[in-house]
Short mmCIF file of C-alpha atoms and ligand atoms in Angstrom, two decimals:
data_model
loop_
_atom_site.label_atom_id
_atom_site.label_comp_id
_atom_site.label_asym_id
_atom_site.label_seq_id
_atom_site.Cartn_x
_atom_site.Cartn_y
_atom_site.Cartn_z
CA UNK A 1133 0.00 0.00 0.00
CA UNK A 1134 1.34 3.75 -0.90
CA UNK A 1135 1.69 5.86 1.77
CA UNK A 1136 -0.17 8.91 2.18
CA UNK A 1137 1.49 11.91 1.68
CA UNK A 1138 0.75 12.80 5.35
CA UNK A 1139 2.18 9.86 6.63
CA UNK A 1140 5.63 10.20 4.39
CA UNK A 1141 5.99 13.72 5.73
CA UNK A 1142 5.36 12.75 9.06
CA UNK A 1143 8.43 10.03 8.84
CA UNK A 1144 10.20 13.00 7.37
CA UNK A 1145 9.87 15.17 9.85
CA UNK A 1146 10.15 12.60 12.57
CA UNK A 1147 13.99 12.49 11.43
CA UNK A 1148 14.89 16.09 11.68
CA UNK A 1149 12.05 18.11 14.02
CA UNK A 1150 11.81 16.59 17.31
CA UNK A 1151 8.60 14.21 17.61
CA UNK A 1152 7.93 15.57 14.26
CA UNK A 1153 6.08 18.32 15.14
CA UNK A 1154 7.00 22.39 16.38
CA UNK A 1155 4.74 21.77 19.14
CA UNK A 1156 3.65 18.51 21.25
CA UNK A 1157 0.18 18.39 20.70
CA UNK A 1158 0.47 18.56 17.51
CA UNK A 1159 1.78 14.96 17.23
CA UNK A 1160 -1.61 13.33 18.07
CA UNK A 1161 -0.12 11.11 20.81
CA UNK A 1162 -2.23 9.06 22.24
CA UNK A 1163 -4.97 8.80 20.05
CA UNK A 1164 -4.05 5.44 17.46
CA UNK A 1165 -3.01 7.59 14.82
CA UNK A 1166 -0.61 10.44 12.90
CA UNK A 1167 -1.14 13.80 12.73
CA UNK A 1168 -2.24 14.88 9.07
CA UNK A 1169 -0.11 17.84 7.25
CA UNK A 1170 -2.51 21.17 5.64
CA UNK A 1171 -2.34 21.86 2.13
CA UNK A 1172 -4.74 25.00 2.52
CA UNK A 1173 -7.46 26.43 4.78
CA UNK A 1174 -9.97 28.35 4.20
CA UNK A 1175 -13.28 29.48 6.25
CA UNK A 1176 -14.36 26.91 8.48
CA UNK A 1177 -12.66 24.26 6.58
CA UNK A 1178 -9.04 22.35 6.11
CA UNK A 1179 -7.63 20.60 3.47
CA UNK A 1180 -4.94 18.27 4.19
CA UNK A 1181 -1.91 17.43 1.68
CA UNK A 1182 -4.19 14.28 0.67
CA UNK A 1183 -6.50 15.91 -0.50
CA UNK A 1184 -9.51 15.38 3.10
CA UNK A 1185 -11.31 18.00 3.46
CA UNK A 1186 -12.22 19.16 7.42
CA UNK A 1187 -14.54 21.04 9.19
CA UNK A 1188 -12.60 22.69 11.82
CA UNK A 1189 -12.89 23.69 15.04
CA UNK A 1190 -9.61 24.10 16.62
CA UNK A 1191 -9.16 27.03 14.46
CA UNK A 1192 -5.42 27.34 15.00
CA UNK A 1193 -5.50 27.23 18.69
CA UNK A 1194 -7.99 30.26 18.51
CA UNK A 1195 -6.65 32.11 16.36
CA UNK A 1196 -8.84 31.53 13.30
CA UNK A 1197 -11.97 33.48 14.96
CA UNK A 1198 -13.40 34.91 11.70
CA UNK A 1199 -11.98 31.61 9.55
CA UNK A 1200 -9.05 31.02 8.14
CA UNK A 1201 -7.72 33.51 5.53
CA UNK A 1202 -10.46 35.65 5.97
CA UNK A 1203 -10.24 38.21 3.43
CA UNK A 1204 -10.29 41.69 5.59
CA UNK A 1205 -7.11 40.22 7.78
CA UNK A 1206 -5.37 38.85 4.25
CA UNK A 1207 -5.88 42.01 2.81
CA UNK A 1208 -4.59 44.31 5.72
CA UNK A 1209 -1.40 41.89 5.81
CA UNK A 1210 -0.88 42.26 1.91
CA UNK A 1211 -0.91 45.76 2.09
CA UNK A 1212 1.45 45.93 5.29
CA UNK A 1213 3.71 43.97 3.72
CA UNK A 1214 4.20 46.05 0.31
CA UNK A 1215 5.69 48.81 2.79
CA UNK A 1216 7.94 46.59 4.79
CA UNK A 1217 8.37 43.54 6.63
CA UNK A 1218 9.72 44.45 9.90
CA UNK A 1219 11.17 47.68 11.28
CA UNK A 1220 12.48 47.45 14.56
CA UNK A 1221 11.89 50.87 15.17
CA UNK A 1222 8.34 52.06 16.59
CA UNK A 1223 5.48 51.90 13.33
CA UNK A 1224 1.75 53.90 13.74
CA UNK A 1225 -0.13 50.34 13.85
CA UNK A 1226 1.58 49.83 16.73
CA UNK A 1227 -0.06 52.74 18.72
CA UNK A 1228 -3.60 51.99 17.05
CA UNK A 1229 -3.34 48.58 18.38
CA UNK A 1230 -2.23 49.89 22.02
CA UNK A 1231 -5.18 52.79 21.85
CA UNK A 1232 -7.66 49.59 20.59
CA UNK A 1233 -6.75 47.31 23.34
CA UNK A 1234 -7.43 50.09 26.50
CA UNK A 1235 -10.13 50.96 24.68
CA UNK A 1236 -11.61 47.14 24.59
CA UNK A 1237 -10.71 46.39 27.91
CA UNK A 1238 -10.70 48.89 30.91
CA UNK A 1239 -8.49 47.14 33.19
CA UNK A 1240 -5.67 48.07 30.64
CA UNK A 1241 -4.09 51.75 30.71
CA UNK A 1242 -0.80 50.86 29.35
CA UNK A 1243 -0.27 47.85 27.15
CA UNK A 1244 3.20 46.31 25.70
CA UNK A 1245 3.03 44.02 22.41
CA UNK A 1246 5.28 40.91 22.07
CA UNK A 1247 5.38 37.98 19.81
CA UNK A 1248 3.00 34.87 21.81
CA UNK A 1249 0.87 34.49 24.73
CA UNK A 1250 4.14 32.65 26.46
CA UNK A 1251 6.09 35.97 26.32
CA UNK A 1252 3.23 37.70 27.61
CA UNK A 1253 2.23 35.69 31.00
CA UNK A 1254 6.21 35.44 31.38
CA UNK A 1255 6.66 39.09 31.38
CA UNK A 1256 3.59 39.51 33.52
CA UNK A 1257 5.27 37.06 36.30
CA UNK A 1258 8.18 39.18 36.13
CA UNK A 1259 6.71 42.66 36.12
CA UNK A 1260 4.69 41.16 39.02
CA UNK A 1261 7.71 39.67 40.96
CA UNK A 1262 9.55 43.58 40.32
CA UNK A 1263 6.76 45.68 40.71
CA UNK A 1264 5.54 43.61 44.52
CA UNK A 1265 9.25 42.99 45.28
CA UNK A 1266 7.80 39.61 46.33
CA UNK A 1267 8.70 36.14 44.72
CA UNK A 1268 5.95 33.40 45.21
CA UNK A 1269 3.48 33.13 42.45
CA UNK A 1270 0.09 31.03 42.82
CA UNK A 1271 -1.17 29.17 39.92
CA UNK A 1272 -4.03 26.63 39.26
CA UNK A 1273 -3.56 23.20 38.48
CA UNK A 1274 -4.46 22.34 35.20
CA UNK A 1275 -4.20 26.01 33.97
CA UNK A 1276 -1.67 26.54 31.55
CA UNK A 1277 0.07 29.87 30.56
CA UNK A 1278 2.75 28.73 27.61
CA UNK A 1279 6.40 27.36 28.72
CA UNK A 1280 7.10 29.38 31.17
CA UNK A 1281 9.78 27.99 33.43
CA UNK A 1282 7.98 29.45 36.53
CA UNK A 1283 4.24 28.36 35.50
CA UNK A 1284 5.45 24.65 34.32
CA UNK A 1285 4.01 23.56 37.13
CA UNK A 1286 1.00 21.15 37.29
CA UNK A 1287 0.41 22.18 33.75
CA UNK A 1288 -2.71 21.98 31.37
CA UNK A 1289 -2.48 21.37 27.34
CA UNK A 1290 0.29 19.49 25.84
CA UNK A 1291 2.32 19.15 29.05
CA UNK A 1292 -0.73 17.27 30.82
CA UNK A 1293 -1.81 15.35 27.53
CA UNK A 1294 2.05 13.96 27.41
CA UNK A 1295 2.28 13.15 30.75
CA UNK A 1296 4.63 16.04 32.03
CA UNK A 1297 2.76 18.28 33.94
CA UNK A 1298 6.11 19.87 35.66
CA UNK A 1299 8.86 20.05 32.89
CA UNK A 1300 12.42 18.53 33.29
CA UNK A 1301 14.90 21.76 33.01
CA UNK A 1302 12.89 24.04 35.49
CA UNK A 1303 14.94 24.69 38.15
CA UNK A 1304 13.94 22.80 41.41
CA UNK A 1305 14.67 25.99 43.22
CA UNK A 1306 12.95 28.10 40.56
CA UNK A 1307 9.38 25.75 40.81
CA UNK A 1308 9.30 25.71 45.03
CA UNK A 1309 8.53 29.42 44.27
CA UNK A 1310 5.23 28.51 42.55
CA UNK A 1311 2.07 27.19 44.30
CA UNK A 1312 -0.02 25.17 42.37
CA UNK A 1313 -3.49 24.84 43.82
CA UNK A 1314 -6.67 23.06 42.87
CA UNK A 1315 -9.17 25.97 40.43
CA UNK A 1316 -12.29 26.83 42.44
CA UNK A 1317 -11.09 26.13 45.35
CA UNK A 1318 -11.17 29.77 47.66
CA UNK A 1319 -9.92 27.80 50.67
CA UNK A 1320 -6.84 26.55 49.30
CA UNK A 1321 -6.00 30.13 48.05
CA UNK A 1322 -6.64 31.66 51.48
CA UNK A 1323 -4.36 29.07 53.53
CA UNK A 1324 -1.73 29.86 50.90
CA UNK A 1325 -1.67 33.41 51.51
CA UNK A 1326 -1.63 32.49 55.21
CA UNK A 1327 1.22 30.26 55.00
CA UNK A 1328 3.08 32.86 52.61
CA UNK A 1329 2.18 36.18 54.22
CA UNK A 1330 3.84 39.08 52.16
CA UNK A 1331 5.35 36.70 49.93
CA UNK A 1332 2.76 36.14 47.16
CA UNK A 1333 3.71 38.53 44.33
CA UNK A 1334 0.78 37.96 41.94
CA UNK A 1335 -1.94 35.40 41.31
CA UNK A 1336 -2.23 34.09 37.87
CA UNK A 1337 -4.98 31.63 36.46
CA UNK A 1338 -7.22 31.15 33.31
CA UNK A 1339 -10.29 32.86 34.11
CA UNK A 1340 -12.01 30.40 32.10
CA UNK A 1341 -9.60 27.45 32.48
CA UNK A 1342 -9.43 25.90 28.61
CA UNK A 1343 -5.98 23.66 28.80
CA UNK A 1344 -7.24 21.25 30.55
CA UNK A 1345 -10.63 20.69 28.70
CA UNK A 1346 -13.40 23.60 29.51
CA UNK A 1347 -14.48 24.60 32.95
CA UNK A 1348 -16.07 27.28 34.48
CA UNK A 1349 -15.00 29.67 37.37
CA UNK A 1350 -17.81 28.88 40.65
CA UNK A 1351 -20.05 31.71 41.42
CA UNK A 1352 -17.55 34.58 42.97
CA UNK A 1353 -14.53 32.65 43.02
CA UNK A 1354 -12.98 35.28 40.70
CA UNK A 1355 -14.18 38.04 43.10
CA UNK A 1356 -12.83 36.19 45.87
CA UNK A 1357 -9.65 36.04 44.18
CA UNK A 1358 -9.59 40.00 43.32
CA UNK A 1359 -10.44 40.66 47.29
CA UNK A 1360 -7.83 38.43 48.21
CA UNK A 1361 -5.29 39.75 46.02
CA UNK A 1362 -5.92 43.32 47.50
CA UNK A 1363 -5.93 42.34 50.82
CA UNK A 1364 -2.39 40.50 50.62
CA UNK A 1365 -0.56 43.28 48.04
CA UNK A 1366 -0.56 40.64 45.63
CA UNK A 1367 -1.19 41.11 41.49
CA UNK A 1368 -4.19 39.31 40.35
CA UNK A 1369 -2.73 38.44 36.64
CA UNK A 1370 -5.63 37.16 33.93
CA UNK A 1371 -4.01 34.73 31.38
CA UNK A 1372 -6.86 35.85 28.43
CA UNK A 1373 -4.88 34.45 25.52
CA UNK A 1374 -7.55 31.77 25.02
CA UNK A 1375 -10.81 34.31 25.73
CA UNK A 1376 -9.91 37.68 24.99
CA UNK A 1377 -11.58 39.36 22.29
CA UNK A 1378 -13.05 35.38 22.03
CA UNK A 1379 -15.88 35.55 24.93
CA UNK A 1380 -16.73 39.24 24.49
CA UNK A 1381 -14.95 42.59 22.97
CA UNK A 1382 -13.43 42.73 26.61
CA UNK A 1383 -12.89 39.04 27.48
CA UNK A 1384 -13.79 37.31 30.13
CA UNK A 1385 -13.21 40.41 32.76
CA UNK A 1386 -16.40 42.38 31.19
CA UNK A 1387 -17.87 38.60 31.50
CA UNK A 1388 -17.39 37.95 35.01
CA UNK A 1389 -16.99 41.99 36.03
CA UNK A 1390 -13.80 41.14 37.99
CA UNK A 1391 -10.70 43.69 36.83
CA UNK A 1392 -7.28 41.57 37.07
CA UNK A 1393 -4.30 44.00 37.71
CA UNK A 1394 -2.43 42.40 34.58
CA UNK A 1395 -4.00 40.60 31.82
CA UNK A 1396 -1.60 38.76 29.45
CA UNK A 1397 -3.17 38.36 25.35
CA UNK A 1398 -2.62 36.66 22.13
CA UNK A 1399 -4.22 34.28 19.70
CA UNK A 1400 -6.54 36.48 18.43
CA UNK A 1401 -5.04 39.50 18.64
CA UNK A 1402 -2.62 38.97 15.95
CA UNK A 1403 -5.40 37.54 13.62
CA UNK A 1404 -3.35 34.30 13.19
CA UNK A 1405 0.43 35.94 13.04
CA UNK A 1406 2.79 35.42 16.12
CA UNK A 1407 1.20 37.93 18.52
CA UNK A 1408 0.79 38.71 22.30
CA UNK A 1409 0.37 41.89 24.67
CA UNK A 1410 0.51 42.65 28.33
CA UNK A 1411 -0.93 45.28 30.22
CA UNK A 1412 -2.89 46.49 33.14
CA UNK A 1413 -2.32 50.03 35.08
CA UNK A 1414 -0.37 52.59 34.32
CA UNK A 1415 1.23 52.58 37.97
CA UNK A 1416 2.31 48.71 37.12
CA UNK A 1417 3.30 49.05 33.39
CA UNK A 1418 5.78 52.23 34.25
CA UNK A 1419 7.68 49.45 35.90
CA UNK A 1420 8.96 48.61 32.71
CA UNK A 1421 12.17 49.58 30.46
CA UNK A 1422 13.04 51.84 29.90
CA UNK A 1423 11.20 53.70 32.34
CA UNK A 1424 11.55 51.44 35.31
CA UNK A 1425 13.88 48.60 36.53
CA UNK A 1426 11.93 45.59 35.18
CA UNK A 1427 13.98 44.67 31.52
CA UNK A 1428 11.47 43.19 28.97
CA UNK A 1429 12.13 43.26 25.13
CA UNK A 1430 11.73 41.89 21.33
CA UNK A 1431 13.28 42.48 18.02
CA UNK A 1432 9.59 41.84 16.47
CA UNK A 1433 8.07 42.92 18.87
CA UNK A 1434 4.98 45.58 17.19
CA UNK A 1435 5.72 43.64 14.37
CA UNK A 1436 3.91 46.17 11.27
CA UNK A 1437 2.23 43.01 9.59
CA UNK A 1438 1.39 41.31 13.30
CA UNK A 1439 -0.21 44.99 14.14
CA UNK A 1440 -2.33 45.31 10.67
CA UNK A 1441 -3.67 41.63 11.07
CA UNK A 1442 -4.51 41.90 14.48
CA UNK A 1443 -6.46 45.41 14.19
CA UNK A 1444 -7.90 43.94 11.10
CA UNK A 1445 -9.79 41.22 12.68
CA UNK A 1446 -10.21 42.99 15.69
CA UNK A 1447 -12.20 45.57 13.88
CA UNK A 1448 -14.00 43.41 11.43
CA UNK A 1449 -15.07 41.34 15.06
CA UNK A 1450 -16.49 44.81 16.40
CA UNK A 1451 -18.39 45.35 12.66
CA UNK A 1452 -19.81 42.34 12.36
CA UNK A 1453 -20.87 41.91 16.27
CA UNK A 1454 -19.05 38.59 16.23
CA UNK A 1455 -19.77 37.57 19.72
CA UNK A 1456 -23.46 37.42 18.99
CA UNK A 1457 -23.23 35.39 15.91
CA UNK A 1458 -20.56 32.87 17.77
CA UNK A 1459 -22.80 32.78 20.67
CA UNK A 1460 -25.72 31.25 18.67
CA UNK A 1461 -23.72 28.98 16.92
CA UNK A 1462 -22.25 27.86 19.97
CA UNK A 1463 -25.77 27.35 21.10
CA UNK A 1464 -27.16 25.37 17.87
CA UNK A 1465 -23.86 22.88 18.50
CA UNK A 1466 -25.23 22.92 22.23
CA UNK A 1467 -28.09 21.90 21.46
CA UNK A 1468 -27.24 19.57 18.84
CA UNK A 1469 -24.80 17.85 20.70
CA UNK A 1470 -26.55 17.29 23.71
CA UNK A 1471 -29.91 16.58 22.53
CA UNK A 1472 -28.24 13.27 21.11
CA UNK A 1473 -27.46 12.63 24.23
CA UNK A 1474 -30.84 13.04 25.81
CA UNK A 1475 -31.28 9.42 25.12
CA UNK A 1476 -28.44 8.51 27.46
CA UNK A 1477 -28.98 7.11 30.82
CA UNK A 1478 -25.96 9.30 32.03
CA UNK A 1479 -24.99 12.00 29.47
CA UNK A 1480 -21.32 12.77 28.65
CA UNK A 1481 -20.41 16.49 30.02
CA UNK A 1482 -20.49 18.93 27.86
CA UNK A 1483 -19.37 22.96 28.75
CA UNK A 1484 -19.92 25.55 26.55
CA UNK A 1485 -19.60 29.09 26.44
CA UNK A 1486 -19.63 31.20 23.67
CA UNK A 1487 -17.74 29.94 20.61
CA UNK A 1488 -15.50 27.86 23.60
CA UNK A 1489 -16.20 24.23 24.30
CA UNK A 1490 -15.61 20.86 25.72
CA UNK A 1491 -17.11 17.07 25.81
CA UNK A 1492 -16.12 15.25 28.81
CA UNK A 1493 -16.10 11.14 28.54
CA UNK A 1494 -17.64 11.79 32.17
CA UNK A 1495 -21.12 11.77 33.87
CA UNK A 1496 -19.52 13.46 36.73
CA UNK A 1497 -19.36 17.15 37.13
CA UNK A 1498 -16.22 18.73 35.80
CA UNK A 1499 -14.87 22.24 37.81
CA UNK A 1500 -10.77 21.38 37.92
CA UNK A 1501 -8.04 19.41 36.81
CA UNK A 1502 -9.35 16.37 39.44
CA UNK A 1503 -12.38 16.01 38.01
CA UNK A 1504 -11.36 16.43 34.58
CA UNK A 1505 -9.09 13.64 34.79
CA UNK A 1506 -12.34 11.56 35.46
CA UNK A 1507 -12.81 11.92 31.53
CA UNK A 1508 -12.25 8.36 29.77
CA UNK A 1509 -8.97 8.69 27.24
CA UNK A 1510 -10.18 5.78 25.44
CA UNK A 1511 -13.60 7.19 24.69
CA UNK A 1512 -11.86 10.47 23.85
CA UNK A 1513 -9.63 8.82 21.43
CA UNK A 1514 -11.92 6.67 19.68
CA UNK A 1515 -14.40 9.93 20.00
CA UNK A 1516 -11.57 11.77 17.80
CA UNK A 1517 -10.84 9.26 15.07
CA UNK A 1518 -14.46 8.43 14.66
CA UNK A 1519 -15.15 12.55 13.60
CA UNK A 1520 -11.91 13.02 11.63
CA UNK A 1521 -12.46 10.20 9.78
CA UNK A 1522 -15.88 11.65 8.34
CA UNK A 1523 -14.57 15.24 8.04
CA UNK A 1524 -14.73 16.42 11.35
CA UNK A 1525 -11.68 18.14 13.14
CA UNK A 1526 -11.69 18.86 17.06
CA UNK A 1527 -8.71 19.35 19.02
CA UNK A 1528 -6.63 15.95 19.25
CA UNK A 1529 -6.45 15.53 23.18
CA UNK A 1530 -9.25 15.46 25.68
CA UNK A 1531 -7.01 18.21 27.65
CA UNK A 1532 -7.84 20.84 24.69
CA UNK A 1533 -10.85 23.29 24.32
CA UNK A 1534 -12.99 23.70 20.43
CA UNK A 1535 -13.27 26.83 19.22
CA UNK A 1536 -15.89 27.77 16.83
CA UNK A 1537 -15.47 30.62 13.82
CA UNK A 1538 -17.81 33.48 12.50
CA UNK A 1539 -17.05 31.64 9.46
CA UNK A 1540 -18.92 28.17 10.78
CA UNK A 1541 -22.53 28.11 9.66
CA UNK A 1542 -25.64 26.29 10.85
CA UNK A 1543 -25.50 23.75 8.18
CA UNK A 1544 -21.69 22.78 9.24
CA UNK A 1545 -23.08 22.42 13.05
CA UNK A 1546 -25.83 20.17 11.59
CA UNK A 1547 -23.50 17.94 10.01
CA UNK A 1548 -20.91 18.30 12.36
CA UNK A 1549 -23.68 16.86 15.28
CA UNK A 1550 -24.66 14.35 13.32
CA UNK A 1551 -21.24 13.15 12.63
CA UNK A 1552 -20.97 13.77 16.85
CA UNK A 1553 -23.97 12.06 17.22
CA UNK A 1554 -22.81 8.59 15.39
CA UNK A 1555 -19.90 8.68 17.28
CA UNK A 1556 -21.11 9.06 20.81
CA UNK A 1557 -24.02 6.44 19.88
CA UNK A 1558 -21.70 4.08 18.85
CA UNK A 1559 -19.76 5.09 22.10
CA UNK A 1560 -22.57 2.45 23.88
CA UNK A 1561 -23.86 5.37 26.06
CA UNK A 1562 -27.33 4.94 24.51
CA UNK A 1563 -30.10 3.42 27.21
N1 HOZ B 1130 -3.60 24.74 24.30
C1 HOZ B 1130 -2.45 25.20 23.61
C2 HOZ B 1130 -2.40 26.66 23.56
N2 HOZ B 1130 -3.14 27.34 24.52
C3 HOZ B 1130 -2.30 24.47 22.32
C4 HOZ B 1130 -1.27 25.00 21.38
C5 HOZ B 1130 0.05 24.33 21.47
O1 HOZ B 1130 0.53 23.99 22.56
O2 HOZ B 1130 0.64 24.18 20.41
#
């Protein structure tokens, strides 16, 4: 039998890229087959170097909020490009995209662009850590905030789908300065700032924890975290590189109407280039160089095509009132999705919110990384092939969150439930 052209790359790549891919969860461990390589995307939909086509709904990670390629953001990048590639030397998109982003979300005043949502919750640990002249740092198992040496602890996403939820090469010294604590749990958070008194330089979780599947902050635990913050002199920081400009036009701070003291971006923001931003007061971002002690940097950095991509989709998001549309479409794959369940004597979990979501091979309530674990791999894997296999792409590990696209319509969720549907009724959960 020839093999595909997906699989010949793969063994390709497997020689000279390390697990063949430029990021773990990419490889598809896990789940009884290979990752397949894109020829082109487009809209809602893939095509891999085979020729498959996909409906798609990891959408580049989040990214891909109004489709792939959509025209507005390929446009704005064409143009950019025609008067330069990168400057290195301060460019007007870069102020329209600082003036957009405190405009969008009011917990900003001052707002510094770099080049992925890793940079930005790493330089909003150390601005943190300078500003509080403190070192300890909470976290939330299961949350995860990019490779961070500090915040590779009791990771979410590709760390906890491979197994490695605290990375070899962090420092043992470096990771006793982080506490990792179980999400929605106020308790834990309050003995920790007991046991740490004046140590704790900054809080920093997912407000909507999406690496580890999708779960949901309890009623005020987000407020409890803001009063708690105060009352210690700690930073609460908001890792919204998965749900801002996603949820709503001002993440999921307008959401929940809890103001973080630094919130770190990306994904969306650069409109599927290599962007990120941090910001929060004007009092905290002054810390920075060159006007205060704490060094931060990048040679791309307000990158001119990053900038024109990102305020493209940004802006096309605003005109179109985005969140609405994604928000019903969400709702029709809600519906669809869990009215095939309705049958079941114990229905799978299923979170949604907005154009976010997660099925969970679980009966049992899901609200941290404990009870997340609960969801069956096997189910998840065979979950996964079953879809792909009839043209339907969701994230490939259980640990992941989908993300939906203006670009999706009605008639993709239709087929995409059905195809759901099948799977989870041949899953044996049917009374
Ligand atoms: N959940 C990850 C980002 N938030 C997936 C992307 C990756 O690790 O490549």
């Amino acid at each position: 039998m020839t093999k595909s052209r997906s699989s010949a790359l793969f063994s390709a790549a497997q020689t000279r890229i390390p697990g063949g891919v430029n990021s773990p969860v990419r490889a598809f461990r896990g789940l009884g087959r290979d990752p397949f390589f894109i020829e082109r995307a487009e809209g809602a939909r893939l095509w891999d170097v085979d020729g498959h086509e996909y409906i798609d709904y990891v959408g580049s990670w989040g990214p891909a909020i109004l489709g792939h390629a959509p025209p507005v953001v390929v446009a704005a990048v064409q143009k950019a490009a025609t008067r330069g590639i990168s400057f290195g030397i301060p460019n007007p998109l870069e102020v329209e995209m600082a003036e957009l982003i405190c405009a969008w979300v009011p917990s900003i005043e001052k707002v510094r662009m770099v080049n992925s949502g890793t940079e930005a919750t790493m330089s909003c640990i150390r601005l943190a850590r300078g500003f509080t002249r403190r070192d300890k740092v909470i976290k939330f198992e299961g949350c995860y905030h990019g490779h961070v040496d500090s915040l590779l602890v009791q990771a979410g996403s590709g760390s906890l789908t491979h197994g490695q939820p605290d990375s070899a090469g962090v420092p043992a010294e470096l990771a006793r300065l982080t506490i990792a604590l179980p999400f929605n749990d106020i308790d834990a958070v309050r003995t920790a700032f007991r046991e740490n008194s004046g140590q704790i330089a900054a809080v920093i979780l997912e407000p909507i924890p999406a690496n580890a599947g999708l779960y949901l902050p309890r009623a005020s635990f987000l407020q409890s975290l803001r009063d708690e913050c105060t009352a210690a002199g700690a930073l609460l920081i908001f890792d919204e590189v998965m749900t801002g400009f996603r949820l709503a036009r001002g993440g999921a701070q307008e959401i929940y109407g809890v103001a973080p003291d630094l919130t770190a971006l990306g994904k969306v923001i650069g409109g599927g280039l290599p962007v990120g931003a941090f910001g929060g007061s004007a009092q905290i971002m002054n810390q920075l160089s060159p006007d205060g002690p704490v060094y931060q940097a990048g040679t791309l950095s307000g990158n001119p095509l990053a900038m024109a991509a990102g305020l493209a989709q940004l802006r096309e998001l605003e005109r179109i009132d985005a969140w609405q549309l994604l928000d019903k479409l969400g709702a029709e794959l809600q519906e669809g999705i869990c009215g095939r369940m309705r049958c079941f004597e114990k229905p799978f979990t299923f979170h949604r919110l907005g154009s976010m979501f997660c099925l969970f091979f679980t009966d049992l309530p899901v609200f941290d990384l404990a009870s997340a674990k609960r969801s069956k791999p096997a189910l998840f894997a065979e979950y996964f092939r079953f879809c792909l296999e009839r043209g339907v792409y969701f994230a490939p590990s259980q640990f992941e969150t989908g993300f939906l696209s203006a670009a999706h319509t009605s008639a993709d969720i239709e087929k995409t439930c059905a195809v759901a549907g099948d799977a989870l009724a041949r899953l044996g959960r049917a009374a």
